[in-house]
PDB file of N, CA and C in Angstrom:
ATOM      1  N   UNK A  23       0.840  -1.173   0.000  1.00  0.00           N
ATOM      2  CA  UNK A  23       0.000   0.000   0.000  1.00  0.00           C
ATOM      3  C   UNK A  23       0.888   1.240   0.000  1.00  0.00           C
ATOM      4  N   UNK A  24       0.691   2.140  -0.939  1.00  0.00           N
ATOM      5  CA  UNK A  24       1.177   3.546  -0.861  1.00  0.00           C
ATOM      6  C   UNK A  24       0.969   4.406   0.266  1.00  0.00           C
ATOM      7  N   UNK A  25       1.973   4.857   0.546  1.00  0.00           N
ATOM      8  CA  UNK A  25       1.234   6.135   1.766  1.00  0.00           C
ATOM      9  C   UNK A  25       0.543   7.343   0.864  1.00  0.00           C
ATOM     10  N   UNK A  26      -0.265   7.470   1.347  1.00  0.00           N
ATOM     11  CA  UNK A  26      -0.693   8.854   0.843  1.00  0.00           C
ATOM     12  C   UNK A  26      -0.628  10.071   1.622  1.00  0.00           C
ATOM     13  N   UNK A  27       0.042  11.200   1.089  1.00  0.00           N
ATOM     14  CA  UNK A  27       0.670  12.377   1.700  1.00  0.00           C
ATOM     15  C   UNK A  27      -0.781  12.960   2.229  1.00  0.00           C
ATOM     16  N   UNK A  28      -0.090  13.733   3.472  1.00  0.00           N
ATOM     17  CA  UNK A  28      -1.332  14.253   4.497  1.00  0.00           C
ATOM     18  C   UNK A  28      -1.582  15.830   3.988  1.00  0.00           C
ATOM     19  N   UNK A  29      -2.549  15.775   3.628  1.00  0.00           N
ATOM     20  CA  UNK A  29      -3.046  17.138   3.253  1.00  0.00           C
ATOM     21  C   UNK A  29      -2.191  18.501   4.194  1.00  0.00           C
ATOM     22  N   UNK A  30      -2.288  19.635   3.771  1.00  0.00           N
ATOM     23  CA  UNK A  30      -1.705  20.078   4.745  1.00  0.00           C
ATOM     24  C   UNK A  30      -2.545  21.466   4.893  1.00  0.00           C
ATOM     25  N   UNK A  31      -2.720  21.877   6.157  1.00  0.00           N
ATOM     26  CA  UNK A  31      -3.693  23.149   6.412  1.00  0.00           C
ATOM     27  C   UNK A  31      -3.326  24.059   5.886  1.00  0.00           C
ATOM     28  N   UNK A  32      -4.454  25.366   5.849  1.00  0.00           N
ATOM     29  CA  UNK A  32      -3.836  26.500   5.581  1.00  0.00           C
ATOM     30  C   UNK A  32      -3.906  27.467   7.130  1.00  0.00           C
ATOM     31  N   UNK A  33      -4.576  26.753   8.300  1.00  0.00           N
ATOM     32  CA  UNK A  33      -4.665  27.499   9.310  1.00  0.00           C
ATOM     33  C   UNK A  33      -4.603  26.461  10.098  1.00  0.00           C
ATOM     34  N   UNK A  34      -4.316  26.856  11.607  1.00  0.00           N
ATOM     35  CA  UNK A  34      -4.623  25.949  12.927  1.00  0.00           C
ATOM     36  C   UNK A  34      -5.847  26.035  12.971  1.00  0.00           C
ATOM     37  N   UNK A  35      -6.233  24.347  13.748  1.00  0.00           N
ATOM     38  CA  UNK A  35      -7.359  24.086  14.049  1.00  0.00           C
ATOM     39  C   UNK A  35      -8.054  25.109  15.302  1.00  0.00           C
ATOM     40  N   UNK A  36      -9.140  25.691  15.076  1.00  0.00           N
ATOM     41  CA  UNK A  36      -9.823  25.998  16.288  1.00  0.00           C
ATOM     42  C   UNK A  36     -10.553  25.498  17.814  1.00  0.00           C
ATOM     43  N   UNK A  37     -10.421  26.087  18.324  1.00  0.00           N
ATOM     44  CA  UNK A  37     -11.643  25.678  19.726  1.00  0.00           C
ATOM     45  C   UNK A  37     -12.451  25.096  19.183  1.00  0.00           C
ATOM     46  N   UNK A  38     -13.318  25.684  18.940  1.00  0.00           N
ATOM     47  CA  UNK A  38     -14.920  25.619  17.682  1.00  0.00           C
ATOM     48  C   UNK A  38     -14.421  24.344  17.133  1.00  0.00           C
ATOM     49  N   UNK A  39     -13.818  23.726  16.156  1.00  0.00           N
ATOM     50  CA  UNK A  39     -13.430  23.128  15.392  1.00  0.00           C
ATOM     51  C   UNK A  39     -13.091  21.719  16.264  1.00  0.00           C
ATOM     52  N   UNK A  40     -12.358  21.623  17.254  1.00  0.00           N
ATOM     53  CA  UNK A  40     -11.702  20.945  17.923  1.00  0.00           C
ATOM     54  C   UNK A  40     -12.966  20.079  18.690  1.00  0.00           C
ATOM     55  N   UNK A  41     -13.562  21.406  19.313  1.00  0.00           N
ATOM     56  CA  UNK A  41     -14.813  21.085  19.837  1.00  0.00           C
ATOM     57  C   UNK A  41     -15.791  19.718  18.910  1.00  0.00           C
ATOM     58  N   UNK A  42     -16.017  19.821  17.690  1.00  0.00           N
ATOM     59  CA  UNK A  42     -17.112  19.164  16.897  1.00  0.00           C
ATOM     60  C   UNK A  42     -16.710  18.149  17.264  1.00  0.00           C
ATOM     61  N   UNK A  43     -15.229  17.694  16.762  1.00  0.00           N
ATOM     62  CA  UNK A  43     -14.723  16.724  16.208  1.00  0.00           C
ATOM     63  C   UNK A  43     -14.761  15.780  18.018  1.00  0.00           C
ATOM     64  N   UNK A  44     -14.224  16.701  19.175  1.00  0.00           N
ATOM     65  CA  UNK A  44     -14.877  15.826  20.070  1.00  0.00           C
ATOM     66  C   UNK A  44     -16.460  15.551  20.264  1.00  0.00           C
ATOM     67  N   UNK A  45     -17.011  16.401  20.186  1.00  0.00           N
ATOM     68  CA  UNK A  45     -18.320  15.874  20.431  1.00  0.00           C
ATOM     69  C   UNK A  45     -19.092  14.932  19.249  1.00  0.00           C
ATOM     70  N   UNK A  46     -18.134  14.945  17.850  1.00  0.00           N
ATOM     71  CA  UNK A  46     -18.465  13.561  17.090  1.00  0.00           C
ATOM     72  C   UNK A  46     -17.549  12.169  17.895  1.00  0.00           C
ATOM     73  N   UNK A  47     -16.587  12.205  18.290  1.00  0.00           N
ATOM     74  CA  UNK A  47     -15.985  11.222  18.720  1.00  0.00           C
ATOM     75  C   UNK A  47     -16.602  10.410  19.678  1.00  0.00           C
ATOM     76  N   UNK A  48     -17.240  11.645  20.832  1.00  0.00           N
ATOM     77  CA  UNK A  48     -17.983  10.974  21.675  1.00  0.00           C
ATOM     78  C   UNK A  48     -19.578  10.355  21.501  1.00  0.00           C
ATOM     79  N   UNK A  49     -20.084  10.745  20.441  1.00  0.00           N
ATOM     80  CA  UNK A  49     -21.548  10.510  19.823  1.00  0.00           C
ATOM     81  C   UNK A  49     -21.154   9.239  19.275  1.00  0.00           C
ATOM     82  N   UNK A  50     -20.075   8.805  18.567  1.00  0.00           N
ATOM     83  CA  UNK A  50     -20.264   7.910  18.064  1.00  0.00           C
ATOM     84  C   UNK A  50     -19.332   7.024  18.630  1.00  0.00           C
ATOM     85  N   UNK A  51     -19.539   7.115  20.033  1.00  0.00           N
ATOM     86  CA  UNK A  51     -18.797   6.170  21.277  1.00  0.00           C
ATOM     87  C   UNK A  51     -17.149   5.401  20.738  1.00  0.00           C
ATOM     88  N   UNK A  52     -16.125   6.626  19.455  1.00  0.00           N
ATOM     89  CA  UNK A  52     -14.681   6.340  19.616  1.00  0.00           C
ATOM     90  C   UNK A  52     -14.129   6.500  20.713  1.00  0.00           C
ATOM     91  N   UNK A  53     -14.875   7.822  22.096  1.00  0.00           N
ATOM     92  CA  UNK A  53     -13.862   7.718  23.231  1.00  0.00           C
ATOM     93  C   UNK A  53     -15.316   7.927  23.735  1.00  0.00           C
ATOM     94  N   UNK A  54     -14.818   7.532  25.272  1.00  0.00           N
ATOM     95  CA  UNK A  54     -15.988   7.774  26.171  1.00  0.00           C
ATOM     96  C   UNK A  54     -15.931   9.410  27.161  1.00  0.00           C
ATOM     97  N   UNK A  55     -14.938   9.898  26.875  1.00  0.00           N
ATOM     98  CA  UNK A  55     -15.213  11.671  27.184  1.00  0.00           C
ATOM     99  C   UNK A  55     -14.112  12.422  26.810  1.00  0.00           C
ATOM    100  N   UNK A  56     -14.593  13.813  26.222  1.00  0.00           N
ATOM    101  CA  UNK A  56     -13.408  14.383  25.963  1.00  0.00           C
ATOM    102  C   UNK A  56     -14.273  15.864  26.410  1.00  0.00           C
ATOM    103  N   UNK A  57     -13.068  16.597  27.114  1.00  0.00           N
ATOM    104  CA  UNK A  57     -13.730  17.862  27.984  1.00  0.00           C
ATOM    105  C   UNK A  57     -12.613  18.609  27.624  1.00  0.00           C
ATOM    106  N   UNK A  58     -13.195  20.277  27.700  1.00  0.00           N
ATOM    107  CA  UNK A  58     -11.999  20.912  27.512  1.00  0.00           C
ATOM    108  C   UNK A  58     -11.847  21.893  29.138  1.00  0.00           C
ATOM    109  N   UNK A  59     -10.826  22.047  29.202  1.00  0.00           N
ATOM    110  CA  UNK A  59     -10.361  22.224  30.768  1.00  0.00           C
ATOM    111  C   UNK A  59      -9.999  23.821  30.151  1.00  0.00           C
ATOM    112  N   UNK A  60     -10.373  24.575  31.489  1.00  0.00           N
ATOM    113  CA  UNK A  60     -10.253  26.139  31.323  1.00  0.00           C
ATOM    114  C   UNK A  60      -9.145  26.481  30.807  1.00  0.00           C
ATOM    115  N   UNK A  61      -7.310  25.468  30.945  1.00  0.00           N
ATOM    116  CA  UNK A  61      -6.624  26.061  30.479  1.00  0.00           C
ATOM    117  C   UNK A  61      -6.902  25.900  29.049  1.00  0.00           C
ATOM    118  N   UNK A  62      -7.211  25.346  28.285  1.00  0.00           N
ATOM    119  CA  UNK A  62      -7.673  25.309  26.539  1.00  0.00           C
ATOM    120  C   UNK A  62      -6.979  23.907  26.855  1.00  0.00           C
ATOM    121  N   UNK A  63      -6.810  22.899  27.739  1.00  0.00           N
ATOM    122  CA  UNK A  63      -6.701  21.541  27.547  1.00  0.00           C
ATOM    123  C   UNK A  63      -7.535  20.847  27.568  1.00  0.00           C
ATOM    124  N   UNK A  64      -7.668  19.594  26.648  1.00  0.00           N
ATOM    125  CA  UNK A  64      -8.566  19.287  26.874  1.00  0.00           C
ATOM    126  C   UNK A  64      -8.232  17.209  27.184  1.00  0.00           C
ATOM    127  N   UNK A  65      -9.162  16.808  28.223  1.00  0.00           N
ATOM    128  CA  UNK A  65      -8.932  16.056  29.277  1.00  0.00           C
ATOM    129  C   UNK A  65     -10.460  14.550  27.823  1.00  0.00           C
ATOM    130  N   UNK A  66      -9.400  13.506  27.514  1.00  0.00           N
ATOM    131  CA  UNK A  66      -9.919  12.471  27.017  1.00  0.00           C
ATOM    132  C   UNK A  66      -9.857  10.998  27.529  1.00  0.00           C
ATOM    133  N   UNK A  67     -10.648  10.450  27.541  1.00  0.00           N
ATOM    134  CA  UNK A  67     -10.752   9.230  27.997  1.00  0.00           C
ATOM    135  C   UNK A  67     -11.260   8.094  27.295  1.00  0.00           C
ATOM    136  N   UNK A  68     -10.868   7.344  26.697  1.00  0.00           N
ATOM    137  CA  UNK A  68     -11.289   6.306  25.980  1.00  0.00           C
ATOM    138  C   UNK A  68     -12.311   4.935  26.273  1.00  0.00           C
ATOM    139  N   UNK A  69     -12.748   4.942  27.655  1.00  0.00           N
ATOM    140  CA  UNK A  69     -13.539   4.120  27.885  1.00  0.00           C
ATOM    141  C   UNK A  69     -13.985   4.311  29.408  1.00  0.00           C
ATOM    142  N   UNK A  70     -14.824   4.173  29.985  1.00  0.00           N
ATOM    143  CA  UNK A  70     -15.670   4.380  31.964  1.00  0.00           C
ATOM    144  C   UNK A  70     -13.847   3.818  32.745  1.00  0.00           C
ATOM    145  N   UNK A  71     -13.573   4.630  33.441  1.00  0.00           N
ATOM    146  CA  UNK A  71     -12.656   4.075  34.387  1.00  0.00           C
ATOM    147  C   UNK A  71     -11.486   3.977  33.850  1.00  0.00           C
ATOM    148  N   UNK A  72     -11.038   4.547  32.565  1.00  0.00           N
ATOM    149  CA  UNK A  72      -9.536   3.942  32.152  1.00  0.00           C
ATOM    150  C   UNK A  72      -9.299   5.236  32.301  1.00  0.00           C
ATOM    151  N   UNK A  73      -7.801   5.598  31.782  1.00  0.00           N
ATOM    152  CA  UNK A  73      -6.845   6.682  32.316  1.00  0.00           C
ATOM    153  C   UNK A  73      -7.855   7.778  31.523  1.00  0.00           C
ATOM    154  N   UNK A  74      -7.296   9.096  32.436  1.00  0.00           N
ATOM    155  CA  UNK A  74      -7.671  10.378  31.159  1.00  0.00           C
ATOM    156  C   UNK A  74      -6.416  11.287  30.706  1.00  0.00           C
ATOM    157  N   UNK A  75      -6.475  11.034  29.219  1.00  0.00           N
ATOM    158  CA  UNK A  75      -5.210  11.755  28.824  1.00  0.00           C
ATOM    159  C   UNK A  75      -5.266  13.710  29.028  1.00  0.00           C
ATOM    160  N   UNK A  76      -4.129  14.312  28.769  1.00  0.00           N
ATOM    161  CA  UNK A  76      -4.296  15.245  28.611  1.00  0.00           C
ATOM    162  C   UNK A  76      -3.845  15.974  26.872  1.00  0.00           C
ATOM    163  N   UNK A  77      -4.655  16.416  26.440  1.00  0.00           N
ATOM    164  CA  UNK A  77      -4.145  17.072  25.143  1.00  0.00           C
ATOM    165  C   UNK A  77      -4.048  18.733  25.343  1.00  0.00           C
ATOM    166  N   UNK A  78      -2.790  18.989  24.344  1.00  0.00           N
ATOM    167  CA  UNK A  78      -2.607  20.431  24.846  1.00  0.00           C
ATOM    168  C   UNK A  78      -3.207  21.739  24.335  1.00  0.00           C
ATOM    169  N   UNK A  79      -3.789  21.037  22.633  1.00  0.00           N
ATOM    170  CA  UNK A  79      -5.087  21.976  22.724  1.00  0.00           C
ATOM    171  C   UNK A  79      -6.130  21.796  21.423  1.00  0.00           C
ATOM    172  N   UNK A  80      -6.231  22.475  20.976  1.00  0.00           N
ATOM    173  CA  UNK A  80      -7.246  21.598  19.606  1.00  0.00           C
ATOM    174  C   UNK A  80      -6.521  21.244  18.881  1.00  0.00           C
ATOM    175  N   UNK A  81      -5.229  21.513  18.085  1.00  0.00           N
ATOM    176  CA  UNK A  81      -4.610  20.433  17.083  1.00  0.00           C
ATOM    177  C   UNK A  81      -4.600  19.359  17.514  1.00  0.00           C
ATOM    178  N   UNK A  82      -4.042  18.643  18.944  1.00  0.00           N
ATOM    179  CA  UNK A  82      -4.049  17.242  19.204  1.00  0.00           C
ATOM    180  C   UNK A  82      -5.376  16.712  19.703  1.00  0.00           C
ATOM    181  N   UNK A  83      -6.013  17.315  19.430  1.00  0.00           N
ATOM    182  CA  UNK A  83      -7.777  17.169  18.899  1.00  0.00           C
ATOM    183  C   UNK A  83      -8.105  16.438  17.894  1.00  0.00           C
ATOM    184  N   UNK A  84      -8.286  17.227  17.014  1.00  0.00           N
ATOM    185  CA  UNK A  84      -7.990  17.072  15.419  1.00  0.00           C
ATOM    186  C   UNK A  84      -7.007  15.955  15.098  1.00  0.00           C
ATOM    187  N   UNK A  85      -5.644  15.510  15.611  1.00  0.00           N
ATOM    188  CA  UNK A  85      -5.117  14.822  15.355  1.00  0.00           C
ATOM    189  C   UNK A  85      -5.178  13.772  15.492  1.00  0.00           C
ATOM    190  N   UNK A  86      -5.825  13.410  16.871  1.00  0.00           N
ATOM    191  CA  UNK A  86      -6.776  12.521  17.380  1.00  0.00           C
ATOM    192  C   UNK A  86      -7.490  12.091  17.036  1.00  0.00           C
ATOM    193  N   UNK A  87      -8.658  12.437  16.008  1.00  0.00           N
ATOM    194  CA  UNK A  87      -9.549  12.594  15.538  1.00  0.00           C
ATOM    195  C   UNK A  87      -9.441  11.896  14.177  1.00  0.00           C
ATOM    196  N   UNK A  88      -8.604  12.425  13.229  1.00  0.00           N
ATOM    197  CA  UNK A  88      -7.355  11.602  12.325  1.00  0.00           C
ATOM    198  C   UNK A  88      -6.694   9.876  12.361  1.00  0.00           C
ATOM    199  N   UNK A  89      -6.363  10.187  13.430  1.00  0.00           N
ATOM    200  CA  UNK A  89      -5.713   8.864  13.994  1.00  0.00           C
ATOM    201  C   UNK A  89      -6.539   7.763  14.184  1.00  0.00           C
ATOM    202  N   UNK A  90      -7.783   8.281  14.974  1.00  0.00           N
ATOM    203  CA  UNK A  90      -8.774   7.449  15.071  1.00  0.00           C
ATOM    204  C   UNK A  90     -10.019   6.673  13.357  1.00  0.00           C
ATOM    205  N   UNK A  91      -9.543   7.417  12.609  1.00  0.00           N
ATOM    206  CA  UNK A  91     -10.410   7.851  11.402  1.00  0.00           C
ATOM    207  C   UNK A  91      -9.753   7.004  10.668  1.00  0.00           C
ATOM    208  N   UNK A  92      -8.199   6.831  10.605  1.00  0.00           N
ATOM    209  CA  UNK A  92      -7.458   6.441  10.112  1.00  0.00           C
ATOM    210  C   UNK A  92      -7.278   4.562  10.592  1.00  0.00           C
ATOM    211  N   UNK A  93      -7.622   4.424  12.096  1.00  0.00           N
ATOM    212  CA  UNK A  93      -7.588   3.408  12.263  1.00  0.00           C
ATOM    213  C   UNK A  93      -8.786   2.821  11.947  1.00  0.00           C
ATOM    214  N   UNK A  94      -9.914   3.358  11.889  1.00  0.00           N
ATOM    215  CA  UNK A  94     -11.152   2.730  11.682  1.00  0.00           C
ATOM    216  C   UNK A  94     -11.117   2.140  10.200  1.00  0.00           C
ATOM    217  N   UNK A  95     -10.879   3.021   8.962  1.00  0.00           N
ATOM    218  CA  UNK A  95     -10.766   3.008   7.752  1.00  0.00           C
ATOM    219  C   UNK A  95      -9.794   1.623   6.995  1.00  0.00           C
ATOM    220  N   UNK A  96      -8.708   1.855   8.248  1.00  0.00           N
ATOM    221  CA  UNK A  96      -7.856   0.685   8.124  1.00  0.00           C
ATOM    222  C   UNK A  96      -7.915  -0.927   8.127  1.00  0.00           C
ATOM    223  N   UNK A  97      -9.269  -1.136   9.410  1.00  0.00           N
ATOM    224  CA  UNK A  97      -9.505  -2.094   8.904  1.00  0.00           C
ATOM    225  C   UNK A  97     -11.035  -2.627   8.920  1.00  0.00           C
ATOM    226  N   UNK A  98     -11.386  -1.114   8.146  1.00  0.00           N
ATOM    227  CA  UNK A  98     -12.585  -1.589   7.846  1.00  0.00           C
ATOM    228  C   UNK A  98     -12.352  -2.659   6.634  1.00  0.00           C
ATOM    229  N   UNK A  99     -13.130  -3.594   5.758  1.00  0.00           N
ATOM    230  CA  UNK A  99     -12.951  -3.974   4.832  1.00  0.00           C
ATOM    231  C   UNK A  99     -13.803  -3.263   3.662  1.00  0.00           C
ATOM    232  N   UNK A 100     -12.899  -3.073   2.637  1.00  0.00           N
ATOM    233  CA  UNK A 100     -13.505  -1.970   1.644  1.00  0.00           C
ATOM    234  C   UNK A 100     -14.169  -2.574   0.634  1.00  0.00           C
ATOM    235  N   UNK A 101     -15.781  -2.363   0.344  1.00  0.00           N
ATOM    236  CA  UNK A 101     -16.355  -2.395  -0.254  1.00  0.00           C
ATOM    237  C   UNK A 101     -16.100  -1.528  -1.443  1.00  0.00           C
ATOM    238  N   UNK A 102     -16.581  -2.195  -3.081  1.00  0.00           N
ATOM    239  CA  UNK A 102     -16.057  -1.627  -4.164  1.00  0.00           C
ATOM    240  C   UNK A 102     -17.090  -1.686  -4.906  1.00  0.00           C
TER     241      UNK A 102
END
């Protein structure tokens, strides 16, 4: 399989922005909470009772978000 090169922004991700992408993550139960903490961190947890990470602000949001997108896709099996 080829890698395929990662698009690349023309701006940083936003609050706003950062925000969706957790509250899609958590709707569609990829993590079980992601909060953003007054300093603009925001506090994720992947399942009731397991650790909560800290991210340092909406890019590792977004990146997160990616990663997860990326693993799903991976092994989904692709219909043609």
């Amino acid at each position: 399989m080829i890698p395929r090169p990662t698009p690349t922004r023309s701006s940083e991700p936003t609050t706003a922005e950062a925000g969706v992408w957790a509250d899609v993550l958590v709707r569609r139960r990829l993590l079980h909470a992601a909060v953003l903490a007054p300093t603009g961190q925001w506090l994720v947890q992947d399942q009731p009772g397991g650790p909560v990470r800290v991210l340092t602000g909406p890019t590792d949001v977004v990146e997160l978000a990616a990663t997860i997108q990326h693993r799903i896709r991976s092994t989904r099996p692709e219909f043609r």
